[in-house]
Amino acid sequence: MIAPAPSSEKNEVVTKVVKDLRLEDKTALLSGRDFWSTAEVNGVPSMVLTDGPHGVRRQAGEADNLGIHGSLPATCFPPGTALGSSWDQELAEEVGQALGREARHLGVNVLLGPAVNIKRSPLCGRNFEYFSEDPLISGVLGAAWVRGVQSQGVGTSVKHFAANNQETDRMRISSDVDERTLREIYFPAFERVVQESKPTAVMCSYNRINGTYASENTWLLTDVLRKEWGFTGAVLSDWGAVSNRVAALKAGLDLEMPGSDGTTTAEIISAVKDGSLDTSFVDASAIRVAALQQLTAFEGGDTSAFDVDAHHALARRAAGGSIVLLRNENGTLPLQPGTRVAVLGEFAEKPRYQGGGSSHINPTRIDIPLEELRKNLGEDHVHYAPGYGVTGTEASSLLLEEATDLARRADVSIVFVGLDEKEESEGFDRTNLDLPADHVALIEAVAAVSNRTVVVLSNGGVVTLEPWHDDVDAILEGWALGQAGGGALADVLTGRTNPSGRLAETIPFRLNDTASFINFPGEAGHVRYGEGALVGYRYHETVDVPARYPFGHGLSYTTFTYSDLSVDVPGTDHATVHLTVTNAGDRAGADVVQIYVAAPKGPVRKPLRELRAFQKVTLEPGESRTLAFELDRRAFAHYDITDSRWAVTPGEYSIELGRSSHDIAARSAISLEGDAGRTAPLSLTSTVEEWFTHPVAGPLLIEGMTASMTEEQREAAEAMQDGLKMVYSMPMDQFAKFPGVTIPQEALEQLIHATREAPVG
Ligand code: BGC
């Protein structure tokens, strides 16, 4: 188990070892020795870092960061898009533990994950690696994953920090995001992972943030990450993300990966020699890299072979918990024993189960959905036709005819469709949400003749379900499920597994309905996050744009009811929610209880509601469970950029128990005192309104202004009170100079001082 942070004793040893090194040796620690490992220098051994996140991509031969060359066999667990839909932190931790065991066995010290970037647009090419459009899910699952991996003595490197939400121009683009949005949407998953699970490392992203490369961003890597969040581990670069090594070192980037054959090492040494770089930067980073090596060294530890079968079984269970049953008219699913089934679509035989790029795993085995269905339902009950060619886009009439012939004769047709792996990868984004035309043609042709039609989707990012949605009876969102997805799909189709996944991202009707539509993927080197905090469901709910399936949606073969929702407010800015959930159906199943908070009107525009707590619970038929959720101050707060702090608006909040972000089953109103009475600090440029309504400065200002007035002048001033509204928005330093007003600047400065002496709230 990796200690949360290097113990001071160990740290002293590392510090001493590093301090005694020659400058050349210290500097050698700051760049990779090669593609996947760090340099071995006097007293500090080398370590291996490798991808991640849903499997171990250990390359024994040629190395690359795009999954082009082969890697050793390892379990391909469900990628982030699937695991995110499980909403199951215990499962994420178990998967993490298994990944840790495999990493150890394959000689990997640091596994490059989890990937907790937010799905800002459904088009992002790497959405299949990411968990959600919501920071709470991403953070909770990411933290659980880190706990799991690190419990095996293997390090983790949470990535890609930060605002890396597209692949287009990813190595240069500037993500132009306001600070409140960064703090509320793009940072919290990283913040939670760092603070809850103490990952050994953080990987900075390729892109710029508001003009500055993440790798050179002192505010990001030092002020926020280390000083505010207390991160004590090492910061490493994404592969090739460093453009100016010396600037990056100063900003807080410890380890550049991969190595650059000594070029950047020489740059650092010459900067130290010419006095433009203080050696303290070299020392601090070298100590962190050496500490990372020491924390993740498992000499003498157990590196025995992992249990391939047990890990495959876990991958199947994890995939089963991630599948989302979107639609199930007239109880079409699960399939009843004896049902004659037509299995259609080549994905049933050649499944799509992961994405392209650096996360590409060489699986230990692959479950084939068709075979698994045959095992479950019996050979003679399952008939198959490919329906389309995986690579083709034109519907072939022969293939369609063969498929519809089978569909006509079956009780139920199951159509396997989705996106090919080539279409979803690191390095580029999608341009639309469409399924291939020949897949759509197959669904439509089958639905027209079949008794019952079930569609099974395999895709990394969401696809549109139009125009065929209403013509089919059931839809399973099967994501990219990893190597055991075929078995897991058969389990859900036949009812051996009761589906319990919930959408961790909205399925829109159209691309045009998505929040980032007009600002994705940017132009001229900039992508403007114009939707601010209104990402995903936050946008759909606030702007009232209907979605085909909302965030949080997912059906089960049983039904869950809720009762006894109550909320206690023990203080001014936090609450405890209690409720009882009951499995009211006749089979065991798992529900995801979702708690949203809707805030009152305040100084900033807040999303209509935001997910603030959730828990997955498994219940036997008839079983009830009472749950408690703690909502802390942050659950109610927004980030106040004028004051650089989290602020809680006083007023009435609605605590909402949702079956999804759109379907609220019960709500309870609470009143929070929040930050009542707290006013933003005054400055010379605060507005006239802020000055006059300030509880300390306001009365003093009025007193000062009216002191020398005659009774008549005072009456006239009072009569003009309403007129004052017209100048409410003027900065005080301008107003104070206006003819007829003239408030001396010293007087204002004294008042500012007075408000600091007697702060309010
Ligand atoms: C990816 C990272 C990955 C690294 C190493 C980069 O292209 O963005 O996620 O960890 O390569 O393969």
Tab-separated table of C-alpha atoms and ligand atoms in Angstrom, residues 36 51 57 65 112 126 159-160 170 203 206 238-239 358 426, ligand 1:
chain	number	residue	atom	x	y	z
A	36	TRP	CA	8.622	4.688	-20.586
A	51	ASP	CA	-0.735	3.540	-19.744
A	57	ARG	CA	-0.179	-1.288	-21.893
A	65	ASN	CA	2.123	6.753	-27.210
A	112	LEU	CA	-0.976	6.506	-16.114
A	126	ARG	CA	-11.305	10.476	-26.096
A	159	LYS	CA	-4.598	13.054	-16.049
A	160	HIS	CA	-4.847	15.307	-18.068
A	170	ARG	CA	-4.737	19.313	-28.644
A	203	MET	CA	0.008	14.471	-15.481
A	206	TYR	CA	-0.867	19.289	-23.734
A	238	ASP	CA	1.935	14.327	-20.987
A	239	TRP	CA	4.142	12.665	-23.580
A	358	SER	CA	-2.511	5.295	-25.922
A	426	GLU	CA	-7.097	9.734	-29.257
B	1	BGC	C1	-1.703	10.605	-23.992
B	1	BGC	C2	-1.601	10.194	-22.534
B	1	BGC	C3	-0.756	8.964	-22.412
B	1	BGC	C4	0.607	9.225	-23.032
B	1	BGC	C5	1.533	8.044	-22.971
B	1	BGC	C6	-0.362	10.683	-24.685
B	1	BGC	O1	-0.520	10.759	-26.067
B	1	BGC	O2	-2.356	11.855	-24.086
B	1	BGC	O3	-2.883	9.959	-22.008
B	1	BGC	O4	-0.651	8.609	-21.068
B	1	BGC	O5	0.427	9.556	-24.393
B	1	BGC	O6	1.123	7.057	-23.853
